[in-house]
Structure formats: C-alpha cells, structure tokens
C-alpha cells in the first residue's frame, strides 16, 4: 500500500512525466509539418487551386486527407493515380471518363482553372501522410502497354498508358469501359483509326468513347501503335 504522501508523489511525477512526453510529441509533430507538407512547393497556383476547391465545395462530395463527404472518391492521391493528362480531360468533361455512370459536376472551368486545381491536387498528393490512404482505391494499371503486349512495334505513347488504359485493356491489363484493343490493327485501317481517335462522334454518333482532343503528334503515335496490335 502506498501512503498518502507516496500516492501524491506518484500522481505528481506520473502526471508531470506524461505531460512532458505529450508536449514533446506535439512539438515534434508540428516541427515536421513544413517538411512533410512540402511547404516550399506551395506556389501561388496551388493556392489558387485550393480557392477553387473551396469555392466549389468539392468537399461536399469528396474527401481530401480524409476530410469531407463520402459520396465521391477520396482525392488525396488523385494526381498520383491518374496523372495530369487524365485529370485535364476529366475536369474539362467528367462524363467523358465515366460514360453512363453517376456524374461528377461539369464545372466549365477555364484551362487556367483546371491547371490550378491540378496543381493543388499534385501538391496534396505529395504530402507525406504516413501512407494515408492505404491503397490507391482507383488505381490504373500503371504498366505500360508496350510491356504488356508481345507484338513488336512502336512503343505506346505516354498518353496511352495514362488515359486510354483507363477504359481499354491491352494484353489483359486495363479498364473495361471500352473494348479490349488486342488485335485492333487487324480490324481497322490506319485511316479509320486516326479518324476515330480524332473525333469518335463523327464516325459513330452517340458513342461513349470521348473526343480526347488529341494533338497531331499523339494521333500519329497512337495510330502507329494501334496498327502494330495484330
Ligand atoms: C456533387 C458531387 C461532386 C462534387 C461537388 C464534386 N465532385 Fe468530383 N466526383 C464526383 C463523383 C461522383 C466522382 C466519380 C466519378 C463519376 O462518377 O463521375 C468524382 C470524381 C472526381 C475525380 C476523379 C477521381 C478519380 O480518380 O476517378 C476528381 C479529380 C474530382 N472528382 C475532382 C473534383 C473537384 C476538383 C471538385 C470541385 C471543384 C469536385 N470533384 C466536386 C462528384 C462530385
Ligand atoms: C472514357 C473511356 C474511354 C477512353 C478514355 C478511351 N476510349 Fe476508346 N473506346 C471507348 C468505348 C466505350 C469504345 C466503344 C465505342 C463504341 O463502340 O461506340 C471505344 C472504342 C475504341 C476503339 C475501337 C475499338 C474496336 O475494337 O472497335 C479504339 C481503337 C479506341 N477506342 C482507342 C482509344 C484510344 C487510343 C484511347 C486513348 C487515346 C481511347 N480509346 C480512350 C471508351 C474510351
């Protein structure tokens, strides 16, 4: 049994000790914030993106760093899992990437605003969150198409691996929104493929394949790559 004075001493030392540990850990956490949040990388563009994020109440549907509403995907790692090309197309026309599904709001952002939002998402994505969220919940197969196909030919343009694989599979890897592209070079001529990629609606009105407003260089690269899928 502790005597009264021993009990008091025990209480006081333990309280002081644990308060000390608590204070130390608090200060230590706060000290790490600038480094873990890449404070230096917080440019004006990032701040503008955050303002757009707040003004439009994106958190009314999304969570970021775990905070917000659970209607739509968690976006802390949106930049990491989707990449810039995909996000650009998606923010300009969300439905293009999710034909026929529940819809993200079409905001009619200007190109500048889209870049700002992407800069914000990129910065958020680079925060060291101790591994949160655990797994990218909507991960794309990051494997490049060239590696997943056995047929020789030109390497897949970057945009193929960042955008097209979100909807199309090749060699068993990729999305299932559109048809798998294995053997597509046998089904179409070069001219047909180019015309399709340039403007799917003009070839097949009502199709859910989006017009991705591809540059001439991307059209050339993609057509050559698809023609080699035989
Ligand atoms: C009314 C609810 C709602 C609001 C508000 C909203 N979103 Fe979304 N968002 C969605 C839904 C739902 C999806 C899932 C895709 C779909 O079904 O269209 C989505 C998907 C996304 C994605 C793609 C995530 C992925 O990896 O697939 C991004 C990026 C995104 N939203 C950004 C934003 C930004 C930025 C704002 C604010 C400017 C915003 N959202 C506001 C509903 C919303
Ligand atoms: C948002 C989803 C989506 C994205 C992104 C997308 N596609 Fe498609 N694609 C489709 C759908 C859906 C079809 C089927 C269209 C139809 O038959 O109406 C299709 C059809 C095609 C076809 C015809 C395939 C066949 O066997 O008939 C080709 C080729 C194609 N896409 C190439 C591409 C390329 C290359 C990219 C990237 C630049 C791309 N797609 C991006 C959804 C998508």
CSV table of C-alpha atoms and ligand atoms in Angstrom, one decimal:
chain,number,residue,atom,x,y,z
A,1,UNK,CA,0.0,0.0,0.0
A,2,UNK,CA,1.2,3.5,-0.8
A,3,UNK,CA,1.0,6.0,2.0
A,4,UNK,CA,-0.9,9.2,1.2
A,5,UNK,CA,2.3,11.2,0.5
A,6,UNK,CA,3.7,8.4,-1.7
A,7,UNK,CA,0.4,8.3,-3.6
A,8,UNK,CA,0.6,12.1,-4.1
A,9,UNK,CA,4.2,11.9,-5.3
A,10,UNK,CA,3.3,9.1,-7.6
A,11,UNK,CA,0.5,11.1,-9.1
A,12,UNK,CA,2.5,14.2,-9.5
A,13,UNK,CA,5.6,12.6,-11.1
A,14,UNK,CA,3.5,10.5,-13.4
A,15,UNK,CA,1.4,13.5,-14.5
A,16,UNK,CA,4.4,15.6,-15.0
A,17,UNK,CA,6.2,12.9,-16.9
A,18,UNK,CA,3.4,12.1,-19.3
A,19,UNK,CA,2.6,15.8,-19.8
A,20,UNK,CA,6.3,16.1,-20.8
A,21,UNK,CA,6.0,13.3,-23.3
A,22,UNK,CA,2.8,14.7,-24.7
A,23,UNK,CA,4.3,18.1,-25.1
A,24,UNK,CA,7.4,16.7,-26.7
A,25,UNK,CA,5.4,14.7,-29.2
A,26,UNK,CA,3.1,17.6,-30.0
A,27,UNK,CA,6.1,19.9,-30.7
A,28,UNK,CA,7.8,17.2,-32.7
A,29,UNK,CA,4.8,16.7,-34.9
A,30,UNK,CA,4.4,20.4,-35.5
A,31,UNK,CA,8.1,20.7,-36.3
A,32,UNK,CA,7.7,18.1,-39.0
A,33,UNK,CA,4.8,19.8,-40.8
A,34,UNK,CA,6.7,22.1,-43.1
A,35,UNK,CA,8.9,19.3,-44.4
A,36,UNK,CA,6.2,16.6,-44.7
A,37,UNK,CA,3.8,19.0,-46.4
A,38,UNK,CA,6.4,20.3,-48.8
A,39,UNK,CA,5.6,23.9,-47.8
A,40,UNK,CA,8.2,25.2,-50.3
A,41,UNK,CA,6.2,23.7,-53.2
A,42,UNK,CA,3.1,25.6,-52.3
A,43,UNK,CA,3.1,28.0,-55.2
A,44,UNK,CA,0.5,30.7,-55.9
A,45,UNK,CA,-1.0,28.3,-58.4
A,46,UNK,CA,-1.5,25.7,-55.7
A,47,UNK,CA,-3.2,28.4,-53.5
A,48,UNK,CA,-5.5,29.4,-56.4
A,49,UNK,CA,-6.4,25.7,-56.9
A,50,UNK,CA,-7.3,25.5,-53.2
A,51,UNK,CA,-9.5,28.5,-53.5
A,52,UNK,CA,-11.3,26.9,-56.5
A,53,UNK,CA,-11.6,23.8,-54.4
A,54,UNK,CA,-13.2,25.7,-51.5
A,55,UNK,CA,-15.4,28.0,-53.6
A,56,UNK,CA,-17.0,25.0,-55.4
A,57,UNK,CA,-17.4,22.9,-52.3
A,58,UNK,CA,-15.7,19.9,-53.7
A,59,UNK,CA,-15.7,18.5,-50.2
A,60,UNK,CA,-19.4,18.4,-50.3
A,61,UNK,CA,-18.9,15.1,-52.2
A,62,UNK,CA,-15.2,14.3,-51.9
A,63,UNK,CA,-12.8,13.7,-49.0
A,64,UNK,CA,-9.2,15.0,-49.1
A,65,UNK,CA,-6.8,14.0,-46.4
A,66,UNK,CA,-9.7,12.0,-45.1
A,67,UNK,CA,-12.0,15.1,-44.5
A,68,UNK,CA,-15.2,15.7,-46.4
A,69,UNK,CA,-18.1,13.7,-47.6
A,70,UNK,CA,-18.1,10.1,-48.7
A,71,UNK,CA,-20.2,10.4,-51.8
A,72,UNK,CA,-17.3,10.6,-54.3
A,73,UNK,CA,-13.7,9.2,-54.4
A,74,UNK,CA,-11.1,10.2,-51.9
A,75,UNK,CA,-8.8,12.6,-53.8
A,76,UNK,CA,-5.6,12.8,-51.7
A,77,UNK,CA,-3.8,10.6,-54.2
A,78,UNK,CA,-5.9,11.6,-57.3
A,79,UNK,CA,-2.9,13.1,-59.0
A,80,UNK,CA,-0.7,10.2,-58.2
A,81,UNK,CA,-3.1,7.6,-59.5
A,82,UNK,CA,-4.5,9.4,-62.5
A,83,UNK,CA,-1.8,11.8,-63.7
A,84,UNK,CA,-2.1,15.2,-65.3
A,85,UNK,CA,-3.4,14.1,-68.8
A,86,UNK,CA,-6.3,12.2,-67.3
A,87,UNK,CA,-7.2,14.9,-64.9
A,88,UNK,CA,-7.2,17.5,-67.6
A,89,UNK,CA,-9.6,15.6,-69.7
A,90,UNK,CA,-11.8,14.7,-66.8
A,91,UNK,CA,-12.1,18.1,-65.2
A,92,UNK,CA,-13.0,19.6,-68.6
A,93,UNK,CA,-15.7,17.0,-69.2
A,94,UNK,CA,-16.1,14.5,-66.3
A,95,UNK,CA,-18.7,12.5,-68.2
A,96,UNK,CA,-16.2,11.7,-70.9
A,97,UNK,CA,-14.3,9.4,-68.4
A,98,UNK,CA,-17.4,7.9,-66.8
A,99,UNK,CA,-19.9,7.4,-69.6
A,100,UNK,CA,-23.3,6.5,-68.2
A,101,UNK,CA,-22.3,6.5,-64.5
A,102,UNK,CA,-23.3,8.8,-61.7
A,103,UNK,CA,-21.8,12.1,-62.5
A,104,UNK,CA,-19.2,14.4,-61.2
A,105,UNK,CA,-20.3,18.1,-61.7
A,106,UNK,CA,-19.4,19.7,-65.0
A,107,UNK,CA,-17.9,22.9,-63.8
A,108,UNK,CA,-17.0,24.6,-67.1
A,109,UNK,CA,-13.6,25.5,-65.7
A,110,UNK,CA,-11.2,27.6,-67.9
A,111,UNK,CA,-7.9,25.9,-68.8
A,112,UNK,CA,-6.2,28.1,-66.2
A,113,UNK,CA,-8.6,26.9,-63.5
A,114,UNK,CA,-8.1,23.3,-64.5
A,115,UNK,CA,-4.3,23.7,-64.2
A,116,UNK,CA,-4.8,25.4,-60.8
A,117,UNK,CA,-6.9,22.6,-59.5
A,118,UNK,CA,-4.4,20.0,-60.8
A,119,UNK,CA,-1.5,21.9,-59.2
A,120,UNK,CA,-3.5,21.8,-55.9
A,121,UNK,CA,-4.1,18.0,-56.2
A,122,UNK,CA,-0.5,17.5,-57.1
A,123,UNK,CA,0.7,19.3,-54.0
A,124,UNK,CA,-1.8,17.4,-51.8
A,125,UNK,CA,-0.6,14.2,-53.4
A,126,UNK,CA,3.0,14.9,-52.4
A,127,UNK,CA,2.2,15.4,-48.7
A,128,UNK,CA,3.8,12.7,-46.6
A,129,UNK,CA,0.7,11.4,-44.9
A,130,UNK,CA,2.3,8.3,-43.3
A,131,UNK,CA,0.8,6.2,-46.0
A,132,UNK,CA,-2.7,7.5,-46.0
A,133,UNK,CA,-4.9,6.5,-47.8
A,134,UNK,CA,-3.6,3.0,-47.6
A,135,UNK,CA,-4.1,1.8,-51.2
A,136,UNK,CA,-4.9,3.9,-54.3
A,137,UNK,CA,-8.6,2.9,-54.4
A,138,UNK,CA,-9.0,3.6,-58.1
A,139,UNK,CA,-5.5,2.6,-59.3
A,140,UNK,CA,-4.9,2.4,-63.0
A,141,UNK,CA,-2.7,-0.4,-64.3
A,142,UNK,CA,0.5,1.7,-64.5
A,143,UNK,CA,2.2,-0.9,-66.6
A,144,UNK,CA,2.9,0.5,-70.0
A,145,UNK,CA,1.1,-1.1,-72.8
A,146,UNK,CA,4.3,-1.8,-74.7
A,147,UNK,CA,5.4,-4.1,-71.8
A,148,UNK,CA,2.0,-5.9,-71.8
A,149,UNK,CA,1.9,-6.9,-75.4
A,150,UNK,CA,4.0,-9.4,-77.1
A,151,UNK,CA,3.7,-7.9,-80.6
A,152,UNK,CA,6.7,-5.9,-81.7
A,153,UNK,CA,6.1,-2.4,-82.9
A,154,UNK,CA,6.4,1.2,-81.7
A,155,UNK,CA,6.3,1.8,-78.0
A,156,UNK,CA,3.0,3.1,-76.6
A,157,UNK,CA,2.8,6.9,-76.5
A,158,UNK,CA,2.7,8.1,-72.9
A,159,UNK,CA,-0.9,9.2,-73.3
A,160,UNK,CA,-1.9,5.6,-74.0
A,161,UNK,CA,-0.8,4.4,-70.6
A,162,UNK,CA,-2.2,7.4,-68.7
A,163,UNK,CA,-5.5,7.9,-70.5
A,164,UNK,CA,-6.6,5.1,-72.8
A,165,UNK,CA,-5.9,2.2,-70.4
A,166,UNK,CA,-8.4,3.8,-68.0
A,167,UNK,CA,-11.1,2.4,-70.4
A,168,UNK,CA,-9.4,-0.1,-72.6
A,169,UNK,CA,-7.4,-3.3,-71.8
A,170,UNK,CA,-4.5,-4.5,-73.8
A,171,UNK,CA,-2.8,-7.8,-73.1
A,172,UNK,CA,-5.3,-8.3,-70.3
A,173,UNK,CA,-4.4,-5.0,-68.5
A,174,UNK,CA,-6.6,-2.0,-68.3
A,175,UNK,CA,-10.2,-0.8,-68.0
A,176,UNK,CA,-13.4,-2.4,-69.3
A,177,UNK,CA,-15.4,0.7,-70.3
A,178,UNK,CA,-14.4,0.2,-73.9
A,179,UNK,CA,-13.4,-2.9,-75.9
A,180,UNK,CA,-10.0,-4.6,-75.4
A,181,UNK,CA,-7.6,-3.3,-78.0
A,182,UNK,CA,-5.8,-6.5,-78.7
A,183,UNK,CA,-5.7,-7.1,-82.4
A,184,UNK,CA,-7.3,-3.8,-83.2
A,185,UNK,CA,-4.7,-3.3,-86.0
A,186,UNK,CA,-6.4,-6.1,-87.9
A,187,UNK,CA,-9.9,-4.7,-87.5
A,188,UNK,CA,-9.3,-1.2,-88.9
A,189,UNK,CA,-7.1,0.6,-91.4
A,190,UNK,CA,-4.7,3.3,-90.4
A,191,UNK,CA,-7.0,6.0,-91.8
A,192,UNK,CA,-10.0,4.6,-89.9
A,193,UNK,CA,-8.2,4.5,-86.6
A,194,UNK,CA,-6.9,8.0,-87.0
A,195,UNK,CA,-10.3,9.4,-87.9
A,196,UNK,CA,-11.9,7.5,-84.9
A,197,UNK,CA,-9.3,8.9,-82.4
A,198,UNK,CA,-9.6,12.4,-83.8
A,199,UNK,CA,-13.4,12.5,-83.5
A,200,UNK,CA,-15.3,9.4,-82.4
A,201,UNK,CA,-18.7,11.1,-82.6
A,202,UNK,CA,-18.3,11.9,-86.4
A,203,UNK,CA,-17.7,8.2,-87.0
A,204,UNK,CA,-20.3,6.8,-84.7
A,205,UNK,CA,-22.8,9.4,-83.4
A,206,UNK,CA,-23.8,8.7,-79.8
A,207,UNK,CA,-20.7,6.6,-78.9
A,208,UNK,CA,-19.4,6.9,-75.4
A,209,UNK,CA,-15.8,6.9,-76.5
A,210,UNK,CA,-14.8,10.5,-75.6
A,211,UNK,CA,-13.2,13.0,-78.0
A,212,UNK,CA,-9.9,13.4,-76.3
A,213,UNK,CA,-8.8,16.4,-78.5
A,214,UNK,CA,-5.5,14.7,-79.2
A,215,UNK,CA,-2.6,16.6,-80.7
A,216,UNK,CA,-1.4,15.6,-84.2
A,217,UNK,CA,1.7,14.1,-82.6
A,218,UNK,CA,-0.4,11.9,-80.3
A,219,UNK,CA,-2.7,10.9,-83.2
A,220,UNK,CA,0.4,9.8,-85.2
A,221,UNK,CA,1.9,7.9,-82.3
A,222,UNK,CA,-1.3,6.3,-81.2
A,223,UNK,CA,-2.3,5.2,-84.7
A,224,UNK,CA,1.1,3.7,-85.4
A,225,UNK,CA,1.0,1.9,-82.1
A,226,UNK,CA,-2.6,0.6,-82.6
A,227,UNK,CA,-1.8,-0.6,-86.2
A,228,UNK,CA,1.0,-2.7,-84.7
A,229,UNK,CA,-1.5,-4.6,-82.5
A,230,UNK,CA,-2.1,-7.5,-84.7
B,1,LIG,C1,-22.0,16.6,-56.5
B,1,LIG,C2,-20.9,15.8,-56.0
B,1,LIG,C3,-19.5,16.2,-56.5
B,1,LIG,C4,-18.8,17.4,-56.4
B,1,LIG,C5,-19.4,18.7,-55.7
B,1,LIG,C6,-17.5,17.3,-56.9
B,1,LIG,N1,-17.3,16.0,-57.4
B,1,LIG,FE1,-15.6,15.2,-58.1
B,1,LIG,N2,-16.6,13.4,-58.4
B,1,LIG,C7,-17.9,13.2,-58.1
B,1,LIG,C8,-18.2,11.8,-58.5
B,1,LIG,C9,-19.5,11.1,-58.3
B,1,LIG,C10,-17.0,11.2,-59.0
B,1,LIG,C11,-16.7,9.8,-59.5
B,1,LIG,C12,-16.8,9.8,-61.0
B,1,LIG,C13,-18.2,9.9,-61.6
B,1,LIG,O1,-19.0,9.1,-61.2
B,1,LIG,O2,-18.4,10.8,-62.4
B,1,LIG,C14,-16.0,12.3,-59.0
B,1,LIG,C15,-14.7,12.2,-59.4
B,1,LIG,C16,-13.7,13.2,-59.3
B,1,LIG,C17,-12.3,13.0,-59.7
B,1,LIG,C18,-11.7,11.7,-60.3
B,1,LIG,C19,-11.3,10.8,-59.3
B,1,LIG,C20,-10.8,9.5,-59.9
B,1,LIG,O3,-9.6,9.2,-59.6
B,1,LIG,O4,-11.5,8.8,-60.6
B,1,LIG,C21,-11.7,14.2,-59.5
B,1,LIG,C22,-10.2,14.5,-59.8
B,1,LIG,C23,-12.7,15.1,-59.0
B,1,LIG,N3,-13.9,14.4,-58.9
B,1,LIG,C24,-12.4,16.4,-58.6
B,1,LIG,C25,-13.4,17.3,-58.1
B,1,LIG,C26,-13.1,18.7,-57.9
B,1,LIG,C27,-11.8,19.4,-58.1
B,1,LIG,C28,-14.3,19.2,-57.4
B,1,LIG,C29,-14.6,20.6,-57.0
B,1,LIG,C30,-14.2,21.6,-58.0
B,1,LIG,C31,-15.3,18.1,-57.4
B,1,LIG,N4,-14.7,17.0,-57.8
B,1,LIG,C32,-16.6,18.3,-56.9
B,1,LIG,C33,-18.8,14.0,-57.5
B,1,LIG,C34,-18.5,15.3,-57.2
B,2,LIG,C1,-13.8,7.1,-71.1
B,2,LIG,C2,-13.5,5.8,-71.7
B,2,LIG,C3,-12.6,5.8,-73.0
B,2,LIG,C4,-11.3,6.4,-73.1
B,2,LIG,C5,-10.6,7.2,-72.1
B,2,LIG,C6,-10.9,5.9,-74.4
B,2,LIG,N1,-11.8,5.1,-75.0
B,2,LIG,FE1,-11.6,4.2,-76.8
B,2,LIG,N2,-13.5,3.5,-76.7
B,2,LIG,C7,-14.3,3.6,-75.6
B,2,LIG,C8,-15.6,3.0,-75.8
B,2,LIG,C9,-16.8,3.0,-74.9
B,2,LIG,C10,-15.5,2.4,-77.1
B,2,LIG,C11,-16.5,1.7,-77.9
B,2,LIG,C12,-17.3,2.7,-78.6
B,2,LIG,C13,-18.4,2.2,-79.4
B,2,LIG,O1,-18.4,1.1,-80.0
B,2,LIG,O2,-19.4,3.0,-79.5
B,2,LIG,C14,-14.1,2.7,-77.6
B,2,LIG,C15,-13.6,2.3,-78.8
B,2,LIG,C16,-12.3,2.5,-79.2
B,2,LIG,C17,-11.7,1.9,-80.4
B,2,LIG,C18,-12.4,0.9,-81.4
B,2,LIG,C19,-12.2,-0.5,-80.8
B,2,LIG,C20,-12.9,-1.6,-81.6
B,2,LIG,O3,-12.4,-2.7,-81.4
B,2,LIG,O4,-13.9,-1.3,-82.2
B,2,LIG,C21,-10.4,2.3,-80.4
B,2,LIG,C22,-9.4,1.9,-81.5
B,2,LIG,C23,-10.2,3.1,-79.3
B,2,LIG,N3,-11.4,3.2,-78.6
B,2,LIG,C24,-9.0,3.7,-79.0
B,2,LIG,C25,-8.8,4.5,-77.9
B,2,LIG,C26,-7.5,5.2,-77.6
B,2,LIG,C27,-6.2,5.0,-78.4
B,2,LIG,C28,-7.7,5.9,-76.5
B,2,LIG,C29,-6.7,6.9,-75.8
B,2,LIG,C30,-6.3,8.0,-76.6
B,2,LIG,C31,-9.1,5.7,-76.0
B,2,LIG,N4,-9.7,4.8,-76.9
B,2,LIG,C32,-9.6,6.3,-74.9
B,2,LIG,C33,-14.0,4.3,-74.4
B,2,LIG,C34,-12.9,5.0,-74.2
